[in-house]
PDB file of C-alpha atoms in Angstrom:
ATOM      1  CA  MET A 600     127.409  96.598 -61.184  1.00  0.00           C
ATOM      2  CA  GLU A 601     129.404  93.547 -60.222  1.00  0.00           C
ATOM      3  CA  GLU A 602     132.504  91.919 -61.632  1.00  0.00           C
ATOM      4  CA  SER A 603     130.564  88.671 -62.191  1.00  0.00           C
ATOM      5  CA  ILE A 604     128.330  90.320 -64.807  1.00  0.00           C
ATOM      6  CA  THR A 605     128.883  88.638 -68.154  1.00  0.00           C
ATOM      7  CA  ASP A 606     130.262  91.062 -70.701  1.00  0.00           C
ATOM      8  CA  LYS A 607     130.599  89.086 -73.911  1.00  0.00           C
ATOM      9  CA  THR A 608     128.643  91.611 -76.002  1.00  0.00           C
ATOM     10  CA  GLY A 609     130.549  94.494 -74.436  1.00  0.00           C
ATOM     11  CA  LYS A 610     133.911  92.858 -75.044  1.00  0.00           C
ATOM     12  CA  ASP A 611     133.020  91.925 -78.612  1.00  0.00           C
ATOM     13  CA  THR A 612     131.914  95.517 -79.245  1.00  0.00           C
ATOM     14  CA  LEU A 613     135.118  96.944 -77.776  1.00  0.00           C
ATOM     15  CA  GLN A 614     137.124  94.553 -79.953  1.00  0.00           C
ATOM     16  CA  ILE A 615     135.309  95.676 -83.097  1.00  0.00           C
ATOM     17  CA  ILE A 616     135.761  99.351 -82.184  1.00  0.00           C
ATOM     18  CA  SER A 617     139.451  98.767 -81.337  1.00  0.00           C
ATOM     19  CA  GLU A 618     140.043  98.183 -85.045  1.00  0.00           C
ATOM     20  CA  ALA A 619     138.511 101.586 -85.898  1.00  0.00           C
ATOM     21  CA  ASN A 620     141.663 103.620 -85.329  1.00  0.00           C
ATOM     22  CA  GLY A 621     140.390 106.704 -87.134  1.00  0.00           C
ATOM     23  CA  PHE A 622     137.152 106.783 -85.153  1.00  0.00           C
ATOM     24  CA  ASN A 623     138.967 106.297 -81.836  1.00  0.00           C
ATOM     25  CA  ASN A 624     141.432 109.044 -82.721  1.00  0.00           C
ATOM     26  CA  TRP A 625     138.536 111.364 -83.557  1.00  0.00           C
ATOM     27  CA  MET A 626     137.037 110.776 -80.112  1.00  0.00           C
ATOM     28  CA  PHE A 627     140.455 111.265 -78.485  1.00  0.00           C
ATOM     29  CA  GLN A 628     141.079 114.528 -80.341  1.00  0.00           C
ATOM     30  CA  THR A 629     137.619 115.760 -79.327  1.00  0.00           C
ATOM     31  CA  ILE A 630     138.233 115.423 -75.580  1.00  0.00           C
ATOM     32  CA  LEU A 631     141.986 116.149 -75.554  1.00  0.00           C
ATOM     33  CA  PRO A 632     141.703 119.986 -75.359  1.00  0.00           C
ATOM     34  CA  PHE A 633     139.793 119.675 -72.077  1.00  0.00           C
ATOM     35  CA  THR A 634     142.354 117.468 -70.327  1.00  0.00           C
ATOM     36  CA  LYS A 635     145.159 118.742 -68.108  1.00  0.00           C
ATOM     37  CA  GLY A 636     147.713 117.499 -65.595  1.00  0.00           C
ATOM     38  CA  LYS A 637     147.390 114.012 -64.137  1.00  0.00           C
ATOM     39  CA  ILE A 638     144.608 112.103 -65.864  1.00  0.00           C
ATOM     40  CA  LEU A 639     142.392 109.243 -64.689  1.00  0.00           C
ATOM     41  CA  GLU A 640     140.361 107.185 -67.139  1.00  0.00           C
ATOM     42  CA  ILE A 641     137.283 105.460 -65.726  1.00  0.00           C
ATOM     43  CA  GLY A 642     136.375 102.391 -67.767  1.00  0.00           C
ATOM     44  CA  SER A 643     139.465 101.907 -69.918  1.00  0.00           C
ATOM     45  CA  GLY A 644     138.158  98.641 -71.377  1.00  0.00           C
ATOM     46  CA  LEU A 645     140.625  97.306 -73.950  1.00  0.00           C
ATOM     47  CA  GLY A 646     142.520 100.600 -74.065  1.00  0.00           C
ATOM     48  CA  ASN A 647     141.004 101.962 -77.278  1.00  0.00           C
ATOM     49  CA  ILE A 648     141.357 105.574 -76.088  1.00  0.00           C
ATOM     50  CA  SER A 649     144.058 104.961 -73.470  1.00  0.00           C
ATOM     51  CA  ASN A 650     146.453 104.062 -76.268  1.00  0.00           C
ATOM     52  CA  PHE A 651     146.311 107.566 -77.735  1.00  0.00           C
ATOM     53  CA  PHE A 652     146.994 109.246 -74.397  1.00  0.00           C
ATOM     54  CA  LEU A 653     149.936 106.950 -73.770  1.00  0.00           C
ATOM     55  CA  GLN A 654     151.435 107.983 -77.110  1.00  0.00           C
ATOM     56  CA  THR A 655     151.642 111.535 -75.756  1.00  0.00           C
ATOM     57  CA  GLU A 656     153.573 112.752 -72.721  1.00  0.00           C
ATOM     58  CA  ARG A 657     150.400 112.981 -70.632  1.00  0.00           C
ATOM     59  CA  GLU A 658     150.496 111.106 -67.328  1.00  0.00           C
ATOM     60  CA  ILE A 659     147.480 108.839 -67.087  1.00  0.00           C
ATOM     61  CA  MET A 660     146.077 106.137 -64.810  1.00  0.00           C
ATOM     62  CA  LEU A 661     143.831 103.451 -66.305  1.00  0.00           C
ATOM     63  CA  THR A 662     140.974 101.713 -64.504  1.00  0.00           C
ATOM     64  CA  ASP A 663     138.150  99.324 -65.206  1.00  0.00           C
ATOM     65  CA  LEU A 664     135.437  97.556 -63.238  1.00  0.00           C
ATOM     66  CA  ARG A 665     136.479  94.165 -64.566  1.00  0.00           C
ATOM     67  CA  LYS A 666     139.637  92.384 -63.479  1.00  0.00           C
ATOM     68  CA  GLU A 667     139.971  90.729 -66.895  1.00  0.00           C
ATOM     69  CA  TYR A 668     140.252  94.101 -68.621  1.00  0.00           C
ATOM     70  CA  CYS A 669     142.778  95.371 -66.071  1.00  0.00           C
ATOM     71  CA  GLU A 670     144.952  92.338 -66.756  1.00  0.00           C
ATOM     72  CA  LEU A 671     144.764  92.956 -70.508  1.00  0.00           C
ATOM     73  CA  LEU A 672     145.692  96.609 -69.973  1.00  0.00           C
ATOM     74  CA  GLU A 673     148.705  95.535 -67.901  1.00  0.00           C
ATOM     75  CA  VAL A 674     149.984  93.337 -70.706  1.00  0.00           C
ATOM     76  CA  GLN A 675     149.455  96.017 -73.342  1.00  0.00           C
ATOM     77  CA  PHE A 676     150.686  99.145 -71.554  1.00  0.00           C
ATOM     78  CA  ASN A 677     152.788  98.250 -68.509  1.00  0.00           C
ATOM     79  CA  SER A 678     156.037  99.405 -70.135  1.00  0.00           C
ATOM     80  CA  LYS A 679     154.779 102.947 -70.838  1.00  0.00           C
ATOM     81  CA  ILE A 680     156.721 105.483 -68.759  1.00  0.00           C
ATOM     82  CA  ASN A 681     153.797 107.915 -68.510  1.00  0.00           C
ATOM     83  CA  LEU A 682     151.450 105.244 -67.121  1.00  0.00           C
ATOM     84  CA  LEU A 683     150.613 106.121 -63.516  1.00  0.00           C
ATOM     85  CA  GLY A 684     149.085 102.734 -62.803  1.00  0.00           C
ATOM     86  CA  ILE A 685     146.233 100.333 -63.556  1.00  0.00           C
ATOM     87  CA  ASP A 686     143.583  99.457 -60.994  1.00  0.00           C
ATOM     88  CA  GLN A 687     140.172  97.865 -60.700  1.00  0.00           C
ATOM     89  CA  VAL A 688     137.662 100.567 -59.730  1.00  0.00           C
ATOM     90  CA  ASP A 689     133.928 100.327 -59.045  1.00  0.00           C
ATOM     91  CA  LEU A 690     132.554 103.839 -59.411  1.00  0.00           C
ATOM     92  CA  VAL A 691     129.564 103.100 -57.177  1.00  0.00           C
ATOM     93  CA  HIS A 692     131.261 100.939 -54.536  1.00  0.00           C
ATOM     94  CA  PRO A 693     129.306 101.260 -51.252  1.00  0.00           C
ATOM     95  CA  GLU A 694     132.554 102.112 -49.424  1.00  0.00           C
ATOM     96  CA  PHE A 695     134.023 104.200 -52.218  1.00  0.00           C
ATOM     97  CA  ASP A 696     135.705 106.792 -49.963  1.00  0.00           C
ATOM     98  CA  TYR A 697     137.512 104.115 -47.951  1.00  0.00           C
ATOM     99  CA  VAL A 698     138.416 101.659 -50.722  1.00  0.00           C
ATOM    100  CA  TYR A 699     139.789 104.357 -53.028  1.00  0.00           C
ATOM    101  CA  LYS A 700     141.019 106.842 -50.425  1.00  0.00           C
ATOM    102  CA  GLU A 701     144.493 106.984 -52.014  1.00  0.00           C
ATOM    103  CA  TYR A 702     142.939 108.403 -55.193  1.00  0.00           C
ATOM    104  CA  LEU A 703     140.685 111.053 -53.656  1.00  0.00           C
ATOM    105  CA  GLY A 704     141.575 114.547 -54.822  1.00  0.00           C
ATOM    106  CA  LYS A 705     144.577 113.231 -56.738  1.00  0.00           C
ATOM    107  CA  PHE A 706     143.739 113.979 -60.377  1.00  0.00           C
ATOM    108  CA  ASP A 707     143.535 117.099 -62.541  1.00  0.00           C
ATOM    109  CA  THR A 708     141.321 115.365 -65.101  1.00  0.00           C
ATOM    110  CA  VAL A 709     138.902 112.442 -64.869  1.00  0.00           C
ATOM    111  CA  PHE A 710     137.242 111.207 -68.043  1.00  0.00           C
ATOM    112  CA  SER A 711     134.802 108.419 -68.735  1.00  0.00           C
ATOM    113  CA  LEU A 712     133.584 107.466 -72.208  1.00  0.00           C
ATOM    114  CA  ASN A 713     130.520 105.264 -72.646  1.00  0.00           C
ATOM    115  CA  VAL A 714     130.445 104.143 -69.015  1.00  0.00           C
ATOM    116  CA  ILE A 715     127.875 106.144 -67.019  1.00  0.00           C
ATOM    117  CA  GLU A 716     124.962 104.711 -69.017  1.00  0.00           C
ATOM    118  CA  HIS A 717     125.856 101.290 -67.550  1.00  0.00           C
ATOM    119  CA  ILE A 718     125.348 102.547 -63.983  1.00  0.00           C
ATOM    120  CA  GLU A 719     121.856 102.683 -62.455  1.00  0.00           C
ATOM    121  CA  ASN A 720     122.745 105.450 -59.975  1.00  0.00           C
ATOM    122  CA  ASP A 721     124.387 107.867 -62.377  1.00  0.00           C
ATOM    123  CA  HIS A 722     124.122 110.756 -59.901  1.00  0.00           C
ATOM    124  CA  LEU A 723     126.302 108.846 -57.429  1.00  0.00           C
ATOM    125  CA  ALA A 724     128.746 107.937 -60.209  1.00  0.00           C
ATOM    126  CA  ILE A 725     129.251 111.593 -61.159  1.00  0.00           C
ATOM    127  CA  GLY A 726     129.601 112.522 -57.483  1.00  0.00           C
ATOM    128  CA  ASN A 727     132.310 109.922 -56.947  1.00  0.00           C
ATOM    129  CA  CYS A 728     134.148 111.126 -60.055  1.00  0.00           C
ATOM    130  CA  LYS A 729     134.193 114.550 -58.431  1.00  0.00           C
ATOM    131  CA  LYS A 730     135.840 113.124 -55.308  1.00  0.00           C
ATOM    132  CA  LEU A 731     138.758 111.932 -57.439  1.00  0.00           C
ATOM    133  CA  LEU A 732     139.445 115.451 -58.732  1.00  0.00           C
ATOM    134  CA  ASN A 733     141.567 118.093 -57.097  1.00  0.00           C
ATOM    135  CA  LYS A 734     140.400 121.702 -56.863  1.00  0.00           C
ATOM    136  CA  ASN A 735     139.437 123.072 -60.307  1.00  0.00           C
ATOM    137  CA  GLY A 736     139.863 119.615 -61.828  1.00  0.00           C
ATOM    138  CA  HIS A 737     138.015 118.725 -65.053  1.00  0.00           C
ATOM    139  CA  LEU A 738     135.460 115.951 -65.490  1.00  0.00           C
ATOM    140  CA  ILE A 739     134.731 114.780 -69.059  1.00  0.00           C
ATOM    141  CA  ILE A 740     131.781 112.473 -69.646  1.00  0.00           C
ATOM    142  CA  LEU A 741     130.648 110.968 -72.956  1.00  0.00           C
ATOM    143  CA  VAL A 742     127.434 108.932 -73.104  1.00  0.00           C
ATOM    144  CA  PRO A 743     124.975 107.740 -75.791  1.00  0.00           C
ATOM    145  CA  SER A 744     122.337 110.267 -76.879  1.00  0.00           C
ATOM    146  CA  TYR A 745     118.535 110.238 -77.158  1.00  0.00           C
ATOM    147  CA  GLN A 746     116.307 107.762 -75.344  1.00  0.00           C
ATOM    148  CA  LYS A 747     114.286 107.331 -78.562  1.00  0.00           C
ATOM    149  CA  LEU A 748     117.324 105.548 -80.036  1.00  0.00           C
ATOM    150  CA  TYR A 749     117.348 102.925 -77.240  1.00  0.00           C
ATOM    151  CA  ASN A 750     117.279  99.519 -78.952  1.00  0.00           C
ATOM    152  CA  LYS A 751     118.646  95.974 -78.859  1.00  0.00           C
ATOM    153  CA  PHE A 752     122.226  97.262 -78.935  1.00  0.00           C
ATOM    154  CA  ASP A 753     121.617  99.194 -75.726  1.00  0.00           C
ATOM    155  CA  LYS A 754     119.865  96.306 -74.033  1.00  0.00           C
ATOM    156  CA  GLU A 755     122.589  93.799 -74.896  1.00  0.00           C
ATOM    157  CA  LEU A 756     125.293  96.235 -73.752  1.00  0.00           C
ATOM    158  CA  GLY A 757     123.592  96.725 -70.391  1.00  0.00           C
ATOM    159  CA  HIS A 758     122.619 100.384 -70.841  1.00  0.00           C
ATOM    160  CA  TYR A 759     120.128 101.752 -68.330  1.00  0.00           C
ATOM    161  CA  ARG A 760     119.392 104.809 -70.448  1.00  0.00           C
ATOM    162  CA  ARG A 761     120.508 107.263 -73.113  1.00  0.00           C
ATOM    163  CA  TYR A 762     120.951 111.014 -72.544  1.00  0.00           C
ATOM    164  CA  THR A 763     120.586 114.508 -73.930  1.00  0.00           C
ATOM    165  CA  LEU A 764     122.983 117.376 -73.300  1.00  0.00           C
ATOM    166  CA  GLU A 765     120.330 118.857 -71.030  1.00  0.00           C
ATOM    167  CA  ASN A 766     119.878 115.940 -68.630  1.00  0.00           C
ATOM    168  CA  LEU A 767     123.594 115.101 -68.640  1.00  0.00           C
ATOM    169  CA  SER A 768     124.397 118.717 -67.783  1.00  0.00           C
ATOM    170  CA  GLU A 769     121.825 118.532 -64.995  1.00  0.00           C
ATOM    171  CA  LEU A 770     123.782 115.660 -63.417  1.00  0.00           C
ATOM    172  CA  PHE A 771     126.856 117.892 -63.383  1.00  0.00           C
ATOM    173  CA  LEU A 772     124.968 120.823 -61.884  1.00  0.00           C
ATOM    174  CA  GLU A 773     123.381 118.617 -59.203  1.00  0.00           C
ATOM    175  CA  ASN A 774     126.930 117.740 -58.153  1.00  0.00           C
ATOM    176  CA  ASN A 775     127.964 121.416 -58.127  1.00  0.00           C
ATOM    177  CA  PHE A 776     130.151 121.378 -61.212  1.00  0.00           C
ATOM    178  CA  GLU A 777     130.663 124.440 -63.369  1.00  0.00           C
ATOM    179  CA  ILE A 778     129.836 123.522 -66.980  1.00  0.00           C
ATOM    180  CA  LEU A 779     132.779 124.391 -69.236  1.00  0.00           C
ATOM    181  CA  HIS A 780     131.667 122.799 -72.490  1.00  0.00           C
ATOM    182  CA  LYS A 781     128.942 120.625 -73.972  1.00  0.00           C
ATOM    183  CA  GLN A 782     128.416 119.215 -77.436  1.00  0.00           C
ATOM    184  CA  TYR A 783     126.989 116.351 -79.418  1.00  0.00           C
ATOM    185  CA  PHE A 784     129.352 114.032 -81.298  1.00  0.00           C
ATOM    186  CA  ASN A 785     129.070 111.775 -84.360  1.00  0.00           C
ATOM    187  CA  VAL A 786     125.841 112.760 -86.086  1.00  0.00           C
ATOM    188  CA  MET A 787     126.171 110.115 -88.824  1.00  0.00           C
ATOM    189  CA  GLY A 788     126.381 107.409 -86.187  1.00  0.00           C
ATOM    190  CA  ILE A 789     122.669 107.939 -85.517  1.00  0.00           C
ATOM    191  CA  VAL A 790     121.813 106.451 -88.915  1.00  0.00           C
ATOM    192  CA  GLY A 791     123.922 103.327 -88.409  1.00  0.00           C
ATOM    193  CA  TRP A 792     122.736 102.793 -84.830  1.00  0.00           C
ATOM    194  CA  TYR A 793     119.053 103.123 -85.756  1.00  0.00           C
ATOM    195  CA  PHE A 794     119.237 101.063 -88.940  1.00  0.00           C
ATOM    196  CA  SER A 795     121.267  98.210 -87.485  1.00  0.00           C
ATOM    197  CA  GLY A 796     119.792  98.104 -83.975  1.00  0.00           C
ATOM    198  CA  SER A 797     116.193  99.243 -84.433  1.00  0.00           C
ATOM    199  CA  ILE A 798     115.353  98.117 -87.975  1.00  0.00           C
ATOM    200  CA  LEU A 799     117.563  95.051 -88.475  1.00  0.00           C
ATOM    201  CA  LYS A 800     117.356  94.188 -84.739  1.00  0.00           C
ATOM    202  CA  ASN A 801     121.036  93.284 -84.500  1.00  0.00           C
ATOM    203  CA  LYS A 802     122.282  92.596 -80.971  1.00  0.00           C
ATOM    204  CA  SER A 803     125.755  93.970 -81.590  1.00  0.00           C
ATOM    205  CA  ILE A 804     127.559  96.255 -84.023  1.00  0.00           C
ATOM    206  CA  PRO A 805     128.391  94.275 -87.199  1.00  0.00           C
ATOM    207  CA  SER A 806     132.124  94.296 -87.904  1.00  0.00           C
ATOM    208  CA  SER A 807     131.479  95.015 -91.585  1.00  0.00           C
ATOM    209  CA  GLN A 808     129.430  98.091 -90.691  1.00  0.00           C
ATOM    210  CA  MET A 809     132.173  99.451 -88.437  1.00  0.00           C
ATOM    211  CA  LYS A 810     134.826  98.871 -91.112  1.00  0.00           C
ATOM    212  CA  LEU A 811     132.775 100.824 -93.661  1.00  0.00           C
ATOM    213  CA  TYR A 812     132.153 103.613 -91.180  1.00  0.00           C
ATOM    214  CA  GLU A 813     135.868 103.769 -90.371  1.00  0.00           C
ATOM    215  CA  LYS A 814     136.792 104.353 -94.011  1.00  0.00           C
ATOM    216  CA  LEU A 815     134.561 107.427 -94.120  1.00  0.00           C
ATOM    217  CA  VAL A 816     135.519 109.046 -90.789  1.00  0.00           C
ATOM    218  CA  PRO A 817     136.908 112.210 -92.490  1.00  0.00           C
ATOM    219  CA  ALA A 818     133.490 112.773 -94.075  1.00  0.00           C
ATOM    220  CA  TRP A 819     131.672 112.184 -90.788  1.00  0.00           C
ATOM    221  CA  LYS A 820     133.966 114.663 -89.028  1.00  0.00           C
ATOM    222  CA  MET A 821     133.116 117.261 -91.659  1.00  0.00           C
ATOM    223  CA  LEU A 822     129.412 116.524 -91.227  1.00  0.00           C
ATOM    224  CA  ASP A 823     129.700 117.192 -87.480  1.00  0.00           C
ATOM    225  CA  LYS A 824     131.233 120.578 -88.301  1.00  0.00           C
ATOM    226  CA  ILE A 825     128.412 121.351 -90.724  1.00  0.00           C
ATOM    227  CA  VAL A 826     125.738 120.684 -88.086  1.00  0.00           C
ATOM    228  CA  LYS A 827     127.927 122.467 -85.484  1.00  0.00           C
ATOM    229  CA  ASN A 828     127.713 119.529 -83.072  1.00  0.00           C
ATOM    230  CA  ARG A 829     124.051 120.321 -82.389  1.00  0.00           C
ATOM    231  CA  VAL A 830     123.043 116.685 -82.847  1.00  0.00           C
ATOM    232  CA  GLY A 831     124.930 113.404 -82.500  1.00  0.00           C
ATOM    233  CA  LEU A 832     124.934 109.785 -81.373  1.00  0.00           C
ATOM    234  CA  SER A 833     126.928 110.767 -78.263  1.00  0.00           C
ATOM    235  CA  SER A 834     126.641 113.594 -75.739  1.00  0.00           C
ATOM    236  CA  ILE A 835     129.752 115.169 -74.201  1.00  0.00           C
ATOM    237  CA  VAL A 836     129.822 117.430 -71.153  1.00  0.00           C
ATOM    238  CA  VAL A 837     132.917 118.917 -69.499  1.00  0.00           C
ATOM    239  CA  GLY A 838     132.698 120.320 -65.986  1.00  0.00           C
ATOM    240  CA  ARG A 839     135.045 121.975 -63.494  1.00  0.00           C
ATOM    241  CA  LYS A 840     135.054 121.094 -59.799  1.00  0.00           C
TER     242      LYS A 840
END
């Protein structure tokens, strides 16, 4: 991953999702119980989830691979008193330990939502997340589910792969994490992703589709409860160092 990579599709997608306040809040509320202490977000993007943390009293540091996003985050959130900082971070930098030495072992929680699938060496990415945690710190990872759902959306967004709870958990175990929690998230999203990306062959999420989905978030949340998070468009694993 390099800063020079074009990210128009990614930015457009983040912009569309930024308008889905109910959906973003649902994701935030899902991971919130597993966060503690000083928090680091890997891949803050446009701040879609960061915004919710900064409305609480939680201390949080925001990061992104791209300088452009870091600058946008500065403009949006720099006045927040619980903001620990904003920095450009490459999770698989070849000199990670040296470049980010001031952050090693500093955080109680590290979370990364829809980022690891963009990284070819996901094992290294999880290992470097671990280095940022202090003893007993929590790592929360959310990624897209099921390789069979890989389509034009994934390709345009630069995804190397999609996951299951089993192979995502294996990444945690390979890095000597204790698994605290794992679940699928957003079962109804599977229908929209498959229909729009695999059948209609769209290259990005249509804004109209996201707006419709947003209106029905309470129903989708209930559906997740009905299926007991045993299936979903995203996989979430929480581990302890």
